[in-house]
Coordinates of C-alpha atoms in Angstrom, one line a residue:
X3 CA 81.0 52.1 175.1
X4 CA 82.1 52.0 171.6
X5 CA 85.6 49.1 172.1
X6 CA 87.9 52.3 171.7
X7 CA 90.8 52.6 174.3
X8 CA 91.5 56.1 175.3
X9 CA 94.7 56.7 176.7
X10 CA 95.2 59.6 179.4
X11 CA 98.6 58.7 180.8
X12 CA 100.7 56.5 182.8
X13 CA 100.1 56.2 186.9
X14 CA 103.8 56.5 187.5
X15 CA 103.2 60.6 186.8
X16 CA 100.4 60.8 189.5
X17 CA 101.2 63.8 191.6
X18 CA 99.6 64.8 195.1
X19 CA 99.0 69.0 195.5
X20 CA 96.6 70.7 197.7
X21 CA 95.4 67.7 199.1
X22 CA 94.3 66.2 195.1
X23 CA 95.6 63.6 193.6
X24 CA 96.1 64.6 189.9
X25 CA 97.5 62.7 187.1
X26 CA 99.5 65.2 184.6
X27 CA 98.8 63.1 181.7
X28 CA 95.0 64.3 181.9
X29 CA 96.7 67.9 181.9
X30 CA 98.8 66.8 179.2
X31 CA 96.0 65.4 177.1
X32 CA 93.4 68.9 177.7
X33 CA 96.2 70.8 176.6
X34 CA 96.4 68.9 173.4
X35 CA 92.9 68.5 172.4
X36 CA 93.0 72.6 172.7
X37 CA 94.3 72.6 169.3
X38 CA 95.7 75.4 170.4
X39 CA 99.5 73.6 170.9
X40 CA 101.3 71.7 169.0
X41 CA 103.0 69.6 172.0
X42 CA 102.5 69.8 175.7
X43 CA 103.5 68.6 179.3
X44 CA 102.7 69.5 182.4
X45 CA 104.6 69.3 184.9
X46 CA 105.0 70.2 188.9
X47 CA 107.5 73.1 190.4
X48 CA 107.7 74.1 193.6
X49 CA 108.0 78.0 193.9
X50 CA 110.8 80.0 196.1
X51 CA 107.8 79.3 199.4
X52 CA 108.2 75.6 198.5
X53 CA 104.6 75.4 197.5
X54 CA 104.2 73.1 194.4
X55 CA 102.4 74.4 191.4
X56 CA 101.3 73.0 188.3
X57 CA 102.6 74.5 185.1
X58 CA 101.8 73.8 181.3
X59 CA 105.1 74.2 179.2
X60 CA 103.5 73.9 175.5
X61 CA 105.1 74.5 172.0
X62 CA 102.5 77.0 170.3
X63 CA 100.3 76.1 167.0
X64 CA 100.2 78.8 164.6
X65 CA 96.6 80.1 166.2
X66 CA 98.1 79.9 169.7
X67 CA 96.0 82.6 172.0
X68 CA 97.0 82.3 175.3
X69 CA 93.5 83.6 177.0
X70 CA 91.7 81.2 174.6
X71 CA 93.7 78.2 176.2
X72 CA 92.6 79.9 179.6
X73 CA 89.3 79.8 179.0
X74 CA 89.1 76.3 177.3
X75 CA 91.5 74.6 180.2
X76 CA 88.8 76.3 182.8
X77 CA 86.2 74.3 180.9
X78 CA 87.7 71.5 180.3
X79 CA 89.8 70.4 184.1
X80 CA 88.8 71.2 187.7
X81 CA 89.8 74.7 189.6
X82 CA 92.9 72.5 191.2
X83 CA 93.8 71.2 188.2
X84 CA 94.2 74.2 186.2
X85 CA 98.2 75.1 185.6
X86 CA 98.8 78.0 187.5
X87 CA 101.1 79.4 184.4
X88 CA 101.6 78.3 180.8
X89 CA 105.2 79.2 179.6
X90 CA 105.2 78.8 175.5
X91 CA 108.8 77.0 174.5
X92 CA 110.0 77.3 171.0
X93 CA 111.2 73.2 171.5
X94 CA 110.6 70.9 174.7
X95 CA 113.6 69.3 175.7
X96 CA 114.5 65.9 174.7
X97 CA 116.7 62.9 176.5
X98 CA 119.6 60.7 174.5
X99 CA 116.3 58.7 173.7
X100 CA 114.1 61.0 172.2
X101 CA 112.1 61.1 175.2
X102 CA 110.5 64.9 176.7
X103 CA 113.3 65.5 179.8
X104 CA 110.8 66.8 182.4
X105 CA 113.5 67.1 184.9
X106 CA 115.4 69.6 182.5
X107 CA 111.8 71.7 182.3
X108 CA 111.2 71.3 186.1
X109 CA 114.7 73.0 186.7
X110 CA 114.4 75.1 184.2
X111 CA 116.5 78.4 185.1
X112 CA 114.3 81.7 186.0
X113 CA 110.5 80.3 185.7
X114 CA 110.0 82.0 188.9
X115 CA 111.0 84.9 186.4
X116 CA 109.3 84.1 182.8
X117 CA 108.5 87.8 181.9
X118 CA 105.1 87.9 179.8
X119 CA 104.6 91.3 178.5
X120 CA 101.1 92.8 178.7
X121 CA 99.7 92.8 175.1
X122 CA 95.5 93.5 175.3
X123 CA 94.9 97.1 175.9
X124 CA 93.7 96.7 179.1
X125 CA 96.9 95.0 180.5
X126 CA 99.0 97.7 179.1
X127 CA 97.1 99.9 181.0
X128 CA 97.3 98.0 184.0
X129 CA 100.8 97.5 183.7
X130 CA 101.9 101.0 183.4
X131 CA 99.9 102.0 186.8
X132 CA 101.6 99.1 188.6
X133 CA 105.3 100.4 187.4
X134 CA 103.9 103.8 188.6
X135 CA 102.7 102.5 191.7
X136 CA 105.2 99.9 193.1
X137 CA 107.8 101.7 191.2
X138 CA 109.1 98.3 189.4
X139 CA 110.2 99.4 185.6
X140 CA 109.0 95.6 184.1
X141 CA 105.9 93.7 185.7
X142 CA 104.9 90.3 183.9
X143 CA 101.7 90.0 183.6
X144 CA 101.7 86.8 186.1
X145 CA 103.5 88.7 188.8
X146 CA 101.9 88.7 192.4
X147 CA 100.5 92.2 193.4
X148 CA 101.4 91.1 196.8
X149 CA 104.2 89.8 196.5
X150 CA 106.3 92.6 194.0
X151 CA 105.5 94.7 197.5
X152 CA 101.9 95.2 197.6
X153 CA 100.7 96.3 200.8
X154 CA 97.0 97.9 202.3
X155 CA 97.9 101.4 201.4
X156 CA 98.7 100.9 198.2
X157 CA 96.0 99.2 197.1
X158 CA 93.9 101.7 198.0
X159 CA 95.4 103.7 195.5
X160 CA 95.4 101.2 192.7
X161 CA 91.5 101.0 192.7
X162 CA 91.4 104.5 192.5
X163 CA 93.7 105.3 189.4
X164 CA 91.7 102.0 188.2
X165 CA 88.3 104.0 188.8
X166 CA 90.0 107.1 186.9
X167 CA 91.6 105.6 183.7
X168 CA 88.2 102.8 183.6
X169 CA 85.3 104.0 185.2
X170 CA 84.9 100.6 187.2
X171 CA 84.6 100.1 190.8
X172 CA 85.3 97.1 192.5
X173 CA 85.5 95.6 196.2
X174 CA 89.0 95.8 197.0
X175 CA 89.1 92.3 198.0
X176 CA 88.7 91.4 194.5
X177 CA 92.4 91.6 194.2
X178 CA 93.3 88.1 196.3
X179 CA 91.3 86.2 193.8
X180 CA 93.2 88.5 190.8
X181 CA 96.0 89.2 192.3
X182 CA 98.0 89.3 188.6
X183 CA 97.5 91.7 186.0
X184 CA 96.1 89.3 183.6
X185 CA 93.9 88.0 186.2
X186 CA 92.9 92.1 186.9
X187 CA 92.2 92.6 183.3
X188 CA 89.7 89.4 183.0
X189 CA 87.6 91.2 186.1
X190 CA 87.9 94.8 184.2
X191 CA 86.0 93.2 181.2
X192 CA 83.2 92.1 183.3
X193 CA 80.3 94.2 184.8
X194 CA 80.6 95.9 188.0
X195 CA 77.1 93.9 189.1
X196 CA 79.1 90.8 189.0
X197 CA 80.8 91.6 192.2
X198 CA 77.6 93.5 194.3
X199 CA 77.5 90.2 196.7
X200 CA 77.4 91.2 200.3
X201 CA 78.9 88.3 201.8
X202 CA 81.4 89.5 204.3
X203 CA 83.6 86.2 203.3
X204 CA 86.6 87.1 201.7
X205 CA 88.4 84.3 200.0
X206 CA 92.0 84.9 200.3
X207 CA 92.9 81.4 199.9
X208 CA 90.2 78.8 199.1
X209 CA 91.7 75.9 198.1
X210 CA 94.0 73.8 200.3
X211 CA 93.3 70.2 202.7
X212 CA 93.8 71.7 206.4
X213 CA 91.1 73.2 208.0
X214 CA 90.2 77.3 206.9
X215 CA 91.5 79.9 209.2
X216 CA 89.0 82.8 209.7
X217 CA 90.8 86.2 210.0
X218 CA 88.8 89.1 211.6
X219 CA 89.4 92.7 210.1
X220 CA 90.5 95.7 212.4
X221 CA 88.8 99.2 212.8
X222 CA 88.7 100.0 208.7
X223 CA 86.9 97.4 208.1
X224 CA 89.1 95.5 205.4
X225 CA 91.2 92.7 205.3
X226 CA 93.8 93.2 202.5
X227 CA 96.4 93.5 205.5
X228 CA 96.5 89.9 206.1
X229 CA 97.1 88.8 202.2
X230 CA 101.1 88.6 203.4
X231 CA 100.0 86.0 206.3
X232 CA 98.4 84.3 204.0
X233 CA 101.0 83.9 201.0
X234 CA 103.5 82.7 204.4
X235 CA 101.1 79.5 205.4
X236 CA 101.2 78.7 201.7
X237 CA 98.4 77.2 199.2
X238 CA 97.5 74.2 201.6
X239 CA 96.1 76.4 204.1
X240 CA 92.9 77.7 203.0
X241 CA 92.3 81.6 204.5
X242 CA 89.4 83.5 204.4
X243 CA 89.2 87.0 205.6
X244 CA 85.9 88.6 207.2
X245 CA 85.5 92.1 206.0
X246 CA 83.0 94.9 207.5
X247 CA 79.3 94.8 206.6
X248 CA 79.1 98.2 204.4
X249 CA 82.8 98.0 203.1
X250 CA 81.1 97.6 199.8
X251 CA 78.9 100.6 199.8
X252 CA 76.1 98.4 199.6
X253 CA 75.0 97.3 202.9
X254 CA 74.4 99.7 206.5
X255 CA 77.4 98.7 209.0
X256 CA 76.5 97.1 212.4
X257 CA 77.5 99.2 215.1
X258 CA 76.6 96.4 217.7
X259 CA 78.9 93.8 218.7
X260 CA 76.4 91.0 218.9
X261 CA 75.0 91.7 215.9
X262 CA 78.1 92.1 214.1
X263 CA 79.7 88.5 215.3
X264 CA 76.3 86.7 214.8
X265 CA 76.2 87.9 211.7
X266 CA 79.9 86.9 210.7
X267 CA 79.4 83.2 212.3
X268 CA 76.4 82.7 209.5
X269 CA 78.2 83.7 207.0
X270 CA 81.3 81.8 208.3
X271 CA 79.0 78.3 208.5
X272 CA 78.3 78.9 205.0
X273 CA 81.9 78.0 204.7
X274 CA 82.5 75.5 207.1
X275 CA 79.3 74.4 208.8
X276 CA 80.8 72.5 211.5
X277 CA 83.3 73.3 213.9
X278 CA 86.4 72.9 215.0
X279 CA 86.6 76.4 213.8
X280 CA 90.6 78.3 213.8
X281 CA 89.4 82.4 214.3
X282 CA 91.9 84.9 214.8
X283 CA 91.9 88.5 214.4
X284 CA 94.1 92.1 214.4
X285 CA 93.5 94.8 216.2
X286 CA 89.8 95.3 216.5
X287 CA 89.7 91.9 215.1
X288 CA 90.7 90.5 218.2
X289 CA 87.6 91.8 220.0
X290 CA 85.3 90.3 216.9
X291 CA 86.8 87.1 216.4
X292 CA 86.8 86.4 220.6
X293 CA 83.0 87.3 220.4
X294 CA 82.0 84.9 217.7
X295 CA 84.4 82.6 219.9
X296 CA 82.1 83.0 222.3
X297 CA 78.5 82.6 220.7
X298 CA 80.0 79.2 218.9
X299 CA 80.8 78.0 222.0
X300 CA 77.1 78.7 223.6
X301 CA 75.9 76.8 220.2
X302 CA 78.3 74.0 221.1
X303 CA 80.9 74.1 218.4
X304 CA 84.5 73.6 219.4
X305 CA 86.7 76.5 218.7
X306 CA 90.0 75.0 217.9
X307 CA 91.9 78.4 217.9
X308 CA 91.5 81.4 219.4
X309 CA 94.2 84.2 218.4
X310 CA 94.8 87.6 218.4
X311 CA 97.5 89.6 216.3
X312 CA 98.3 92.8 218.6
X313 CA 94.9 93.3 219.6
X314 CA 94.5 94.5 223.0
X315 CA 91.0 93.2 225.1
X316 CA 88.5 96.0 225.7
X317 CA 89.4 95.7 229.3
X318 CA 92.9 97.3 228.7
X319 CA 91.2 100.4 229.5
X320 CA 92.3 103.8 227.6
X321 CA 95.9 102.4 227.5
X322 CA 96.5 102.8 224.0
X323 CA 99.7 101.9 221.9
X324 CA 100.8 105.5 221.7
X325 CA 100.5 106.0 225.4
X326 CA 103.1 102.9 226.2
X327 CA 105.0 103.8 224.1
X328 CA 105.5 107.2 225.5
X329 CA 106.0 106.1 229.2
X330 CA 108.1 102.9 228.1
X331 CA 110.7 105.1 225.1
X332 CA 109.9 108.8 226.3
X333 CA 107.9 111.1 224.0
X334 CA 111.1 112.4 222.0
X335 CA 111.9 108.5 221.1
X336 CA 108.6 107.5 220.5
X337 CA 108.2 110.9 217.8
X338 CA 111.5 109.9 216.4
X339 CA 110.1 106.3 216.2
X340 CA 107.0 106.9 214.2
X341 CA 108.8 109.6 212.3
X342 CA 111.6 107.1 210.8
X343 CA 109.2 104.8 209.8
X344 CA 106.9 107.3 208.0
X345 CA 110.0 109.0 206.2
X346 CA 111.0 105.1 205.1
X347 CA 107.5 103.9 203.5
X348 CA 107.0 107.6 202.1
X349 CA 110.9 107.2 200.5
X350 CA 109.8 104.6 198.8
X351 CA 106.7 106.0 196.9
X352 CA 106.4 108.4 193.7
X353 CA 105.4 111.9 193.8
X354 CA 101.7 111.2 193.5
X355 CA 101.4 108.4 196.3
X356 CA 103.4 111.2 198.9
X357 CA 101.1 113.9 197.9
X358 CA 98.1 111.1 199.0
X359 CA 99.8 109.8 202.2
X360 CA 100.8 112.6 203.6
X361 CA 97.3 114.6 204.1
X362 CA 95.9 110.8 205.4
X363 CA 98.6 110.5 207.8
X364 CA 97.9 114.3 209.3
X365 CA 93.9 113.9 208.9
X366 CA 94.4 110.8 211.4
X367 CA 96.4 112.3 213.6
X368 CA 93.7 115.4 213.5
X369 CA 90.9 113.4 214.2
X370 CA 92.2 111.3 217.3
X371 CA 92.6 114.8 219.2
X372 CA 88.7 115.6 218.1
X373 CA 86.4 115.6 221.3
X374 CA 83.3 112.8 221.2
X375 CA 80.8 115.0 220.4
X376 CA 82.2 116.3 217.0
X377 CA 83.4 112.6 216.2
X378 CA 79.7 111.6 216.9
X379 CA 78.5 114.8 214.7
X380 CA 80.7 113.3 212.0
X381 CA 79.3 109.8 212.1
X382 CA 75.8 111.2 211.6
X383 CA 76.5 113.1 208.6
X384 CA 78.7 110.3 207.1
X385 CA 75.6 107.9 207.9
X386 CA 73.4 110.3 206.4
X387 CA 75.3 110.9 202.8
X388 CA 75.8 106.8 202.7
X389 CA 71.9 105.7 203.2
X390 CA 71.0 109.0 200.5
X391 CA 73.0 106.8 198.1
X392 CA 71.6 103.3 199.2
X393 CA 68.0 105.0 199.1
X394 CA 68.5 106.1 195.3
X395 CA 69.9 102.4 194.8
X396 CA 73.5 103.6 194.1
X397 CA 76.4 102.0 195.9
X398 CA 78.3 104.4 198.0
X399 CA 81.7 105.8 197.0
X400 CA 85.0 103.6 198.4
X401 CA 85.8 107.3 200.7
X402 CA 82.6 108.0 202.4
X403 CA 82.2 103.8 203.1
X404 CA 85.5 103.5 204.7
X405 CA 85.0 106.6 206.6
X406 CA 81.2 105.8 207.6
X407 CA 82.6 101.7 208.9
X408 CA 85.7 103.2 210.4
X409 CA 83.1 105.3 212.3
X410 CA 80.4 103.1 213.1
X411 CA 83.3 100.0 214.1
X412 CA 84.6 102.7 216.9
X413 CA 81.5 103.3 218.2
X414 CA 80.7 99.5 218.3
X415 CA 84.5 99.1 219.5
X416 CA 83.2 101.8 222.7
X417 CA 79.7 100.1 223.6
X418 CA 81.0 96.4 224.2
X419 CA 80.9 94.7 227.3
X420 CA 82.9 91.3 227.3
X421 CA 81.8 88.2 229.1
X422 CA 84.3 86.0 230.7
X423 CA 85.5 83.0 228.0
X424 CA 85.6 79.4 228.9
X425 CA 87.6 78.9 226.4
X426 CA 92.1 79.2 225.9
X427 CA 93.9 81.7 223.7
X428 CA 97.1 82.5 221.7
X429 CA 98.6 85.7 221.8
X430 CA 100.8 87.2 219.0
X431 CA 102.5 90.3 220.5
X432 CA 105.7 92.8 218.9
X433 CA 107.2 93.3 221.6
X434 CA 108.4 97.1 222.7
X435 CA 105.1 98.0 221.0
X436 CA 103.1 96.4 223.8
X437 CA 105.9 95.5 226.8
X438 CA 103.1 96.8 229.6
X439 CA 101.5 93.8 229.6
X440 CA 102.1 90.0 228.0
X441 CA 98.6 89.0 227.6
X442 CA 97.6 92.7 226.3
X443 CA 94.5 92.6 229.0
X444 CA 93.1 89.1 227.9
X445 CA 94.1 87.2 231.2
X446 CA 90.9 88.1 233.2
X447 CA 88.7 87.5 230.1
X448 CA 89.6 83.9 229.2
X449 CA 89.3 81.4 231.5
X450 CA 91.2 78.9 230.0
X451 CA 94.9 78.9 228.8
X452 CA 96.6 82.0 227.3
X453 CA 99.8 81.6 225.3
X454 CA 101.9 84.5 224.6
X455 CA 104.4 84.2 221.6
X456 CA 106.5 87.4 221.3
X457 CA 107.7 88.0 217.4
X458 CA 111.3 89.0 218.2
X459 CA 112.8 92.0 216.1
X460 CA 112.0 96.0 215.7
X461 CA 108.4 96.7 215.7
X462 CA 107.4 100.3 215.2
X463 CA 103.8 99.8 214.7
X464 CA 101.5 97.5 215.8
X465 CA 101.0 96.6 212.4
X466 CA 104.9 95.4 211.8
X467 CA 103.1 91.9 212.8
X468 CA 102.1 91.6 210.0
X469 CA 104.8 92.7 207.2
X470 CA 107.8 91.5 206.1
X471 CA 109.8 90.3 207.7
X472 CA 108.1 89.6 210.5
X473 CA 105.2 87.9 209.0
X474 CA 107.4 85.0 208.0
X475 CA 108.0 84.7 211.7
X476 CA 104.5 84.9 212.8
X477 CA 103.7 82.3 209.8
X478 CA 106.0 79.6 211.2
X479 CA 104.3 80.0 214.7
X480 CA 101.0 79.9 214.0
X481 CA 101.2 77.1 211.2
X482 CA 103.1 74.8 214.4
X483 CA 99.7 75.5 216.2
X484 CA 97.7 75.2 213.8
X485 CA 99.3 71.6 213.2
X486 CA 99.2 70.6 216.1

């Protein structure tokens, strides 16, 4: 104590997001002591979701560096109280009293839009791969991979030309926690070993005050698929997906189910140690999520939610989704089905990104008409190349991983043998892509209650759960249950 009075601001401006209770003044005043800017107010804006967000509008001082205010905010306030965005202003606006008019900056016309040019090297890069990519001619440098149009696919082919024009590998999950091309560039200029953790507990959405949803991956063994779900909930609902063991390169897949979900419940108590847990999964996931449902519940930890995204029990026999669809459509409906949407997505990509999906698509289609034994062969030499690289202490390519999990998933997918669940379940369906039957082979496996909620419109792939615009859909009815 030294009898000076420091003032941080008034109580009137304390504001409530993500469960904190923050008072902009203590913004106002970190901004300031930055030296960095001249004046400075924060204040709160909710974005076109309706999720508030805390933004910094500052008039610049003459050594004004936007990554060094970054860098000394992250120092200086808590993760949650960070500004998601700082938008430089040439004056703040003023009221008839001389006052700053906050209300003018809250409504201030096109910050959704603010366009911030890439300037470092690195984001000019960036930049011009994105415009290639999502074939958008201007990307700020605070734009949402995921939300210009991102999808699975093509993030798959943004690490590579970001492999080819840096020589840097990363987990592909990296991009939910730098979803932004500034973001991006701050993970380019660190080293790769930053990112070698093996946790299978993807943090799509950490922060928020309702319990975390656990989201399973399907047969490829990633989760970038459910980064559309999780933008829909919004930034109060914290999401984590759980990706494949060996994704990474660095670590041998399981190709047990036990294993695998035992496994995934550790690392999920790392999170949340306690139940009620909220586990859902897609596809594959399904299967996952309902065994770790099952081992919590011989622990005797409540499983709040159990839900499955088009995933069809293991007891649905051979019935796949191709073969419903022929005997429900007729093969010359369903071909003109899966043909229509192929011709769309590839319609909307460049040159280079049809040259790449077009080979994937017919290798697929190849390899589902391969007998066992030379799918089996395959898996062995796949393992064989990935543990040469683990014994010489290299991680494995991104390629011969997915393959090698994609592999080692179906053969764990094949060997499981589901015991009955006590408890109830909530299933997500498309309906025409599964119309055979509404509880997609769950109803003898779960004791309890089973809810089916059908997301109404034109599905042509299973996956159509889970994209827009059908994900907004599926958003609203899971956050009701997820409220309740």
């Amino acid at each position: 104590m030294d009898g000076n009075i420091e003032y941080l601001g008034r109580t009137d401006e304390q504001v409530k997001i993500q469960g904190h209770r923050i008072e902009l003044g203590e913004i106002e005043y970190a901004l300031l002591q930055s030296q960095l800017v001249q004046q400075a107010v924060a204040i709160v804006h909710a974005d076109k979701k309706g999720n508030k967000q805390l933004i910094g509008c500052v008039v610049p001082a003459r050594l004004y560096d936007k990554e060094a205010l970054a860098a000394f905010l992250s120092k200086k306030l808590p993760d949650y109280m960070v500004p998601v965005k700082c938008i430089a202003l040439e004056n703040l606006p003023l009221t008839n009293n001389g006052k700053i008019n906050k209300k003018e900056l809250e409504n201030l016309e096109g910050i959704d839009k603010i366009f911030i040019a890439p300037a470092t090297e690195i984001e000019i890069k960036l930049a011009a791969i994105w415009q290639d990519l999502l074939n958008i001619e201007k990307i700020s440098i605070d734009d949402n991979f995921f939300e210009l149009g991102g999808n699975s696919l093509l993030v798959v082919v943004l690490f590579e030309k970001i492999k080819k024009e840096f020589r840097k590998s990363f987990p592909l999950a990296i991009l939910f926690s730098a979803p932004t091309i500034y973001q991006l560039a701050s993970v380019l200029k660190l080293t790769q070993e930053t990112f070698s953790a093996s946790s299978s507990i993807v943090p799509i959405q950490s922060n928020g005050s309702k319990a975390p949803l656990f989201c399973v991956h399907a047969g490829y063994g990633n989760v970038l698929f459910y980064g559309n779900l999780s933008l829909c909930l919004g930034q109060d609902q914290p999401f984590y997906g759980i990706q494949a063991k060996g994704i990474n390169g660095t670590e041998i897949p399981f190709t047990q189910m036990g294993q695998m979900a035992n496994y995934y419940i550790r690392e999920v108590r790392k999170v949340q140690p306690e139940g009620p847990y909220y586990l859902a999964g897609y596809c594959l996931g399904a299967s996952i999520a309902f065994e770790m449902a099952q081992q919590l519940t011989y622990e005797g930890q409540k499983v709040a939610l159990l839900a499955t995204f088009n995933g069809i029990s293991p007891l649905y026999g051979c019935t796949s989704n191709t073969n419903i669809i022929n005997r429900k459509m007729g093969i010359f409906k369903w071909l003109f089905a899966k043909a229509s949407y192929h011709l769309n997505y590839v319609s909307k990509l460049n040159l280079r990104g049809k040259i790449l999906y077009i080979p994937k698509k017919l290798k697929a289609q190849v390899l589902r008409k391969l007998p066992p034994l030379f799918i089996l062969l395959a898996f062995k030499v796949c393992g064989f190349a990935f543990k040469l690289y683990l014994f010489f202490n290299q991680n494995a390519p991104g390629a011969l991983a997915r393959i090698y999990v994609n592999y080692s998933l179906g053969i764990l997918q094949s060997n499981y043998k589901p015991k009955p669940y006590r408890g109830s379940m909530v299933v997500f369906r498309s309906p025409g892509v599964f119309s055979k039957d509404s509880y997609l082979g769950w109803k003898n496996l779960v004791k309890g209650e089973i809810k089916t909620i059908d997301i109404p419109g034109t599905h042509k792939t299973r996956r159509d759960i889970l994209n827009e615009p059908f994900v907004q859909i599926l958003a609203r009815e899971l956050e009701n249950i997820l409220n309740d």
